[in-house]
XYZ file of C-alpha atoms in Angstrom:
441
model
C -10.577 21.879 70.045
C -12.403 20.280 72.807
C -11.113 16.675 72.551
C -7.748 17.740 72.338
C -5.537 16.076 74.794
C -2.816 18.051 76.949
C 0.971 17.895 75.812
C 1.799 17.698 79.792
C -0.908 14.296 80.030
C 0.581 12.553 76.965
C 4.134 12.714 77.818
C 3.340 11.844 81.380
C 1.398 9.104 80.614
C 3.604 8.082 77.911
C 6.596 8.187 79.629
C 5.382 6.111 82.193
C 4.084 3.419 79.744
C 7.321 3.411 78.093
C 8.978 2.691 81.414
C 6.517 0.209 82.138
C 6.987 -1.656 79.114
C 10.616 -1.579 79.273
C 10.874 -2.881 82.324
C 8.657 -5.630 81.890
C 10.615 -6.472 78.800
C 13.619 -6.847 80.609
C 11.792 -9.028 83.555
C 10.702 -11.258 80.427
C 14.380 -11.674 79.123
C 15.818 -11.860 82.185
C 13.392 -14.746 83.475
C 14.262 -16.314 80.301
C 17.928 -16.141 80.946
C 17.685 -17.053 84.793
C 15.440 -19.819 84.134
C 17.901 -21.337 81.158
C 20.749 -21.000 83.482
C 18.623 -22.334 86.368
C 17.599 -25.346 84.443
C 21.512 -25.948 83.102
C 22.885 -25.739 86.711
C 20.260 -27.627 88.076
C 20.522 -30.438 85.231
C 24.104 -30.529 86.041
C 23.563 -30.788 89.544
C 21.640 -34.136 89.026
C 24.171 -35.654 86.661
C 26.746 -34.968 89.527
C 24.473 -36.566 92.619
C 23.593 -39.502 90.361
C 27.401 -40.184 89.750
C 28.047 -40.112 93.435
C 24.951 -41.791 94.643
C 25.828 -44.723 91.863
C 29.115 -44.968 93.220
C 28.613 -45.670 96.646
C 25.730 -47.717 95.503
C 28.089 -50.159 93.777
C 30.059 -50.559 97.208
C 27.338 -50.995 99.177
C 25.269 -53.606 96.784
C 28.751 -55.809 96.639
C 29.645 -55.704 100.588
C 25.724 -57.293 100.635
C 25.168 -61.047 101.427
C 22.664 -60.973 99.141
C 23.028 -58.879 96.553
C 19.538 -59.264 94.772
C 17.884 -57.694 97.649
C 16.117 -54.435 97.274
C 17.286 -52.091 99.843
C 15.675 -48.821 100.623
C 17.917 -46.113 102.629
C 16.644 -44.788 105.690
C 16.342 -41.209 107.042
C 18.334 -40.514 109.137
C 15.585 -37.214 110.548
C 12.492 -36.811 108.803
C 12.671 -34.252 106.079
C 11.247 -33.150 102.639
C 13.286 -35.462 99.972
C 13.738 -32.884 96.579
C 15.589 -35.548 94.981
C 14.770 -39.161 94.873
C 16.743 -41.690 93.154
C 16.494 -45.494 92.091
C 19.925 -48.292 91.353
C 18.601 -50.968 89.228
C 20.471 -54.146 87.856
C 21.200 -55.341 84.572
C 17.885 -57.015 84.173
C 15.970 -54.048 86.064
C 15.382 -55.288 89.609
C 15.394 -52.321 91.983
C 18.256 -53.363 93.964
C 18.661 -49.715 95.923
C 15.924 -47.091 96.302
C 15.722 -43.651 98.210
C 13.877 -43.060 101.522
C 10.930 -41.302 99.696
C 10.460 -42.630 96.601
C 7.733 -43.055 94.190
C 8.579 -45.868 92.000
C 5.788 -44.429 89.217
C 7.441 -41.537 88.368
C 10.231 -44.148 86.943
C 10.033 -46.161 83.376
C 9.909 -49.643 83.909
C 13.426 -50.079 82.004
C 16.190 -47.670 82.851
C 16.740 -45.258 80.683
C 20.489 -43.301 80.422
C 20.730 -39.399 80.038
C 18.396 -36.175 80.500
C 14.644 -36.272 80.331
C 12.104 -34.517 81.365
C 7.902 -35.766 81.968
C 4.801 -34.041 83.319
C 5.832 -33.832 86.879
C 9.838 -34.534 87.175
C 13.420 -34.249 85.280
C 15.241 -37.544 85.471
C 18.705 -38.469 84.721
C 19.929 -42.038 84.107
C 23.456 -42.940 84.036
C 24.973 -46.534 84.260
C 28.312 -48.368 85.867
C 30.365 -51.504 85.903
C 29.530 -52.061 82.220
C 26.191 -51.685 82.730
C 25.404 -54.051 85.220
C 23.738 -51.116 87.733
C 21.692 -48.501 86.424
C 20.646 -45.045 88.838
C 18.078 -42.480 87.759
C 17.618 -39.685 89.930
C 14.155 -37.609 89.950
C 13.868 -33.880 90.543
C 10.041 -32.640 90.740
C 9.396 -29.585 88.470
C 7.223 -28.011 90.877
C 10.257 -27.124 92.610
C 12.095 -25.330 89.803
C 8.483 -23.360 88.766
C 8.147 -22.461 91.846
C 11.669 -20.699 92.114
C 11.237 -19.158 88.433
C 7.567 -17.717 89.823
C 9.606 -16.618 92.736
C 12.149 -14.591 90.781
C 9.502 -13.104 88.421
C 7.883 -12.360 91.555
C 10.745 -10.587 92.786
C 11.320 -8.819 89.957
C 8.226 -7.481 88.926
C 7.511 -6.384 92.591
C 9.429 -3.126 92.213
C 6.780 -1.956 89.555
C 4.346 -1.762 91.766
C 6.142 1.215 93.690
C 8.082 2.637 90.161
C 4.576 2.943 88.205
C 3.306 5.525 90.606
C 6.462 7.403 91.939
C 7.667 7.211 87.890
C 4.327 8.896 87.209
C 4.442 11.089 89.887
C 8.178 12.349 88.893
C 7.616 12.358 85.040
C 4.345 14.369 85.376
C 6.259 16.691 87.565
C 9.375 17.037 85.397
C 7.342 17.686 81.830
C 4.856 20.247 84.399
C 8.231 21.947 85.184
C 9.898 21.759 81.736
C 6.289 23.021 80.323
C 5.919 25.815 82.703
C 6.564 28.519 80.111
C 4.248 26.725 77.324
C 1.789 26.890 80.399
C 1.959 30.251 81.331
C 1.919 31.063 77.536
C -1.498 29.417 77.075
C -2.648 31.020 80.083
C -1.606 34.175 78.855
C -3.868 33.183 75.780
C -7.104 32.064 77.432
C -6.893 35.830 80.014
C -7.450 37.807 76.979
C -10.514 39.114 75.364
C -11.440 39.139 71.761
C -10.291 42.974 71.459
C -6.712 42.412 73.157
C -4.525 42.414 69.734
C -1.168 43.259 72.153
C 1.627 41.236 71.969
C 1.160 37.972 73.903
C 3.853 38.006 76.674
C 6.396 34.643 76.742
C 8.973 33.102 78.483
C 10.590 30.337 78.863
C 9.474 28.795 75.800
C 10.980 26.162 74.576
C 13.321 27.064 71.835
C 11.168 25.060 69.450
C 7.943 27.347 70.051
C 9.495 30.480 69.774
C 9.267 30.869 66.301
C 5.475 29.917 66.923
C 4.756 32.756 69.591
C 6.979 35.471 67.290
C 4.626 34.340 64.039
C 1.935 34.845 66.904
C 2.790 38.235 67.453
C 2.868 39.363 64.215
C -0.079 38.023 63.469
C -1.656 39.662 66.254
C 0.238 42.716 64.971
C -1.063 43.030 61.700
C -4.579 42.228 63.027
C -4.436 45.349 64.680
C -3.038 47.655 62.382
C -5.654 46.585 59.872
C -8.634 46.823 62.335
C -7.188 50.190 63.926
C -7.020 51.226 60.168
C -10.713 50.341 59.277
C -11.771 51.740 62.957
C -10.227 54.899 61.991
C -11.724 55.148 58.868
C -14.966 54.393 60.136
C -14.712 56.682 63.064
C -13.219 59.467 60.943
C -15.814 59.221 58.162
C -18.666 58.867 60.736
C -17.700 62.330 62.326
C -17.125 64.124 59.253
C -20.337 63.317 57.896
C -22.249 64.480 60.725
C -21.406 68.606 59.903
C -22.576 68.523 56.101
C -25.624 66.024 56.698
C -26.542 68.450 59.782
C -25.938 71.511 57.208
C -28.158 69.823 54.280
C -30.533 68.546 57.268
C -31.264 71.854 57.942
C -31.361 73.564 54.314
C -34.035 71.191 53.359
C -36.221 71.534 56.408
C -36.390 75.272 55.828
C -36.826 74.055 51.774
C -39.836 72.254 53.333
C -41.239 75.224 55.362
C -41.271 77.837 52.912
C -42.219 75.181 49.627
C -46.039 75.070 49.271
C -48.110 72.092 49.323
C -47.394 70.038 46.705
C -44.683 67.386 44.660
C -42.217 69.874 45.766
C -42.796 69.776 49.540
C -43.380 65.935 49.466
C -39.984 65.603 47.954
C -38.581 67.444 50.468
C -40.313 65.796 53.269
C -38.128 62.269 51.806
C -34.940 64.107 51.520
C -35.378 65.060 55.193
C -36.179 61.532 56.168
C -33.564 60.004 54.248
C -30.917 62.230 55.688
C -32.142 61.612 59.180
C -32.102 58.044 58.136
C -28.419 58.903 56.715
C -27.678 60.853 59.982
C -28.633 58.065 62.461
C -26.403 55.432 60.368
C -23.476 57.940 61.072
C -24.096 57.790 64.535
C -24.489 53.899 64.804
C -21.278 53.716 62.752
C -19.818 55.718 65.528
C -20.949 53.869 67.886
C -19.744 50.723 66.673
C -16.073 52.027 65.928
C -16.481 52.709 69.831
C -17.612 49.216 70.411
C -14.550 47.560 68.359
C -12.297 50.017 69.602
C -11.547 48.324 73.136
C -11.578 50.638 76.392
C -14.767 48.837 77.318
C -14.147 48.316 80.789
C -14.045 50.554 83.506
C -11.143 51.413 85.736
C -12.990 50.094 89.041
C -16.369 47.925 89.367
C -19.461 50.446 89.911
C -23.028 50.256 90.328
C -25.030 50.174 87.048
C -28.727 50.949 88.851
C -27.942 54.744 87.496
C -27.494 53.794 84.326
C -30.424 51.611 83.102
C -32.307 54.078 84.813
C -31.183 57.007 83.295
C -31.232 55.674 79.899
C -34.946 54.617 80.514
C -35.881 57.871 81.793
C -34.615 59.412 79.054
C -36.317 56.773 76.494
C -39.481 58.070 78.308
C -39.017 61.897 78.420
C -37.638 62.137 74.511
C -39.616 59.650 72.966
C -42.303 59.150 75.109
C -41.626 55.163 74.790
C -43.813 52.441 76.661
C -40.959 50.998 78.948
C -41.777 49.070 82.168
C -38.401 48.985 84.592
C -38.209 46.339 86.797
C -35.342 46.704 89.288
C -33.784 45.006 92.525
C -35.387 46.371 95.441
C -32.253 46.539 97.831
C -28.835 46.495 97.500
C -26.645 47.085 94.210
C -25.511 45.240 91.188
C -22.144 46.052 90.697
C -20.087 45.878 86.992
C -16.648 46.182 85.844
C -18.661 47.140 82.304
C -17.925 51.308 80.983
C -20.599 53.426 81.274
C -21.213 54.684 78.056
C -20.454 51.325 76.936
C -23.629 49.911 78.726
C -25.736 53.030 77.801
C -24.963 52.624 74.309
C -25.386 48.456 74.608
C -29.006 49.174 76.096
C -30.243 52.374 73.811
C -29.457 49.954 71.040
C -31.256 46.774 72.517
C -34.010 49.090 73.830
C -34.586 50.739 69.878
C -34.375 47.508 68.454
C -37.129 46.241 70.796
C -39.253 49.360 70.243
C -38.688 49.219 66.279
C -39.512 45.590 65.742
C -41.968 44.655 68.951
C -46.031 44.935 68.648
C -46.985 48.664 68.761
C -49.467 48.269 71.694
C -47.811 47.016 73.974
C -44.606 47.927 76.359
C -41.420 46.971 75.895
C -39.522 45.799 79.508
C -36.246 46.230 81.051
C -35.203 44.176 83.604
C -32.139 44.046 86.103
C -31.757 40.882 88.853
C -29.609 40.849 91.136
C -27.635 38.657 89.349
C -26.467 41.270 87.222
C -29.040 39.872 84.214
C -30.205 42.683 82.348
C -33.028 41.685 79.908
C -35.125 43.430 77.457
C -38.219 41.996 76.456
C -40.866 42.934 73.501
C -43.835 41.359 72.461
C -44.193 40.038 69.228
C -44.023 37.695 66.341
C -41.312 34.942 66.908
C -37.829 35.216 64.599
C -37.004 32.119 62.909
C -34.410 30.376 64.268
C -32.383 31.004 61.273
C -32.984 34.772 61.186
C -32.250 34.530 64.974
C -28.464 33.224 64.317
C -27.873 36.404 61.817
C -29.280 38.802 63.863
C -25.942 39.944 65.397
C -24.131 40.246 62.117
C -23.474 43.746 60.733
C -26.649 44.963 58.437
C -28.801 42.552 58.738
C -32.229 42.580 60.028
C -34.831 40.077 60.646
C -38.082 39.658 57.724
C -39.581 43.118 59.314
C -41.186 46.038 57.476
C -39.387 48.158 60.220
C -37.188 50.090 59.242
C -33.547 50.405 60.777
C -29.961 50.029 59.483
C -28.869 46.356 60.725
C -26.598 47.582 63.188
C -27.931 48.236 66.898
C -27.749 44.422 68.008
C -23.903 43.853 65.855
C -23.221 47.109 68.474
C -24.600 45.402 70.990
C -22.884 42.458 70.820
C -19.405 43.804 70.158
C -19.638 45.490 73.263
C -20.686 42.262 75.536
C -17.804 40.527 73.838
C -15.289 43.617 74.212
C -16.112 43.809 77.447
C -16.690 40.198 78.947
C -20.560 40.131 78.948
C -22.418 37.676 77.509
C -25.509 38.433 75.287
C -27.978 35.855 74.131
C -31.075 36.785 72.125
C -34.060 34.327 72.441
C -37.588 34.065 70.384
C -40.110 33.633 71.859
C -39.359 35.192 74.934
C -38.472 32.932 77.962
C -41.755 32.019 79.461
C -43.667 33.281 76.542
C -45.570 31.707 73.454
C -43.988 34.921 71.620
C -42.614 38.094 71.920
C -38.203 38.213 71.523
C -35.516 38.781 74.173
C -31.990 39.741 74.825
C -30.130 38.929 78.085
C -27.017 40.062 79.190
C -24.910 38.956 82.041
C -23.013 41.568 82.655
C -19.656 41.136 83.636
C -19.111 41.410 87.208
């Protein structure tokens, strides 16, 4: 999903290319048609100034005394001359040349029509039964330079439509796209427990069916998790009155048995019903945890908290917890109380259940709002470290335990925005395992 590219960037982008490229196409054909009609009025042009020129030629080479004589015309101001010419007799004597000519660019024989060489375009025609010949040059230069002058012209504009046609498209598709927009956004705000019906409008009519098919989806997601929550819940809490009832019938079945198979036996039906009895609570707890409602209604401070639930860790089970907590100020948390108290009993029982016996387990709270617990400890595998969250399983521990205190955990940092990350060995320790939350704030 990350190298997917946004609808809004490829239309923009390929909007503008496709106006780029059209317009250049049309610059090309329309060069191509300028320049052919350029050429064909241009060609005609030199036809009709040879015809003239050859004409008055004619008079003036008769009214001469001499008429052998070559004879070059004189400027009348200085100026550039675009078109030179040359009036040659029947055996190819120059006879009448232009003020600015260059008698190279001409064949040594005359030569009648259209042509075209390196440099120039030359016309010959010829009069008086060919007796006097006239070519006239043109220098291509002059036409190139007026065809680089159109495309010039023409391809100008693009340097102010690429941007402003960028500019307008990415604006236009950003307008069209503003309900697909605030329908992703919509997406992205929620949390992995919001299953409500995504709000949308001004979809296009095309995506409607999509965000309909969405909501149904997210529909019958619900219903079936409300339906297994429920059951869990429900079966949870009605176990807890008949294991409590058979609890107690077989500790007084232990007190008044006498030493022996009999009182052994009862002594493992106790602990498997407390075993039994603690797996109802966790699988109340996590119903709680999957059930949403995990934040609370306005930011508080959680100082109270972690330090109730250690103080209580202390006084019941006379754990080995060190607390570490800010010295001033408070770290506040849009995270539910009981949420959090249930999030650290469960990290602080895994950490007493699983760490090395002698020595303490610690809880500690930045400022940051980074609450960490911290047991020594052989390290997890990193593949036993990747399962640890799932639902019944435990790590390669003699421990016992049902599998479910860090899946609770970490249901209730997702459910509620945290972030939990378990780490072995712990950070800035050769061993030992640790789970940080950053709580959300």
């Amino acid at each position: 999903m990350n190298d997917a590219t946004s609808l809004q960037r490829r239309l923009g982008l390929g909007l503008t290319l496709g106006v780029t490229l059209l317009w250049l196409v049309a610059t090309t054909v329309t060069t191509l048609v300028v320049e052919h009609t350029l050429n064909n009025t241009l060609d005609s042009a030199l036809e009709e100034t040879s015809q003239r020129i050859l004409s008055l030629a004619v008079v003036e080479i008769f009214n001469r005394e001499s008429s052998d004589l070559l004879q070059q015309v004189a400027s009348l101001r200085p100026h550039e001359e675009y078109i030179t010419y040359l009036v040659r007799g029947a055996d190819g004597r120059p006879l009448l040349v232009s003020h600015d000519i260059d008698l190279s660019i001409f064949p040594d024989t005359p030569q009648l029509g259209l042509r075209s060489t390196a440099t120039h375009r030359l016309y010959g025609t010829s009069a008086v039964s060919d007796t006097f010949f006239i070519e006239v040059a043109e220098p291509l230069t002059y036409r190139r330079r007026a065809t680089r002058e159109m495309l010039t012209m023409l391809l100008l504009p693009l340097v102010v439509l690429v941007p402003l046609s960028l500019i307008g498209i990415w604006w236009f598709v950003r307008h069209s796209l503003g309900g697909l927009l605030a329908y992703r956004r919509a997406l992205e705000a929620r949390n992995a427990g919001d299953l409500s019906p995504v709000e949308a409008k001004r979809l296009p009519k095309e995506l409607v069916p999509v965000a309909e098919a969405v909501d149904q989806l997210l529909a019958r997601l619900r219903r079936a998790l409300e339906a297994e929550r429920s059951f869990t819940a429900n079966s949870a809490h009605e176990l807890r009155t008949p294991l409590a009832a058979a609890l107690a019938q077989v500790q007084r079945l232990r007190r008044e048995a006498p030493p022996g198979s009999l009182h052994d036996r009862a002594g493992r039906i106790e602990a498997s019903l407390r075993d039994l009895s603690r797996l109802s609570e966790k699988l109340m707890q996590l119903a709680k945890a999957e059930s949403g409602g995990l934040l609370a209604e306005a930011p508080r401070d959680v100082l109270p908290i972690v330090t109730h639930v250690v103080d209580d860790f202390r006084r019941t089970f006379e754990a080995r917890l060190e607390l570490s907590l800010p010295e001033e100020g408070q770290v506040v948390s849009s995270i539910d109380p009981d949420a959090l108290a249930i999030l650290l009993r469960n990290l602080i029982e895994n950490a007493l259940k699983h760490g090395q016996q002698d020595q303490p387990v610690e809880v500690v709270l930045s400022n940051e709002g980074v609450l960490r617990v911290i047991n020594a400890g052989t390290v997890v595998p990193a593949e036993d470290l990747a399962r640890l969250t799932d639902r019944f399983t435990r790590a390669n521990t003699r421990a016992g335990g049902s599998g479910l205190g860090l899946a609770i955990a970490h249901a209730i940092a997702e459910g509620s925005g945290a972030s939990l990350t378990l780490s072995s060995p712990a950070v800035g320790r050769r061993d030992g395992f640790e789970a940080s939350l950053w709580l959300p704030r």
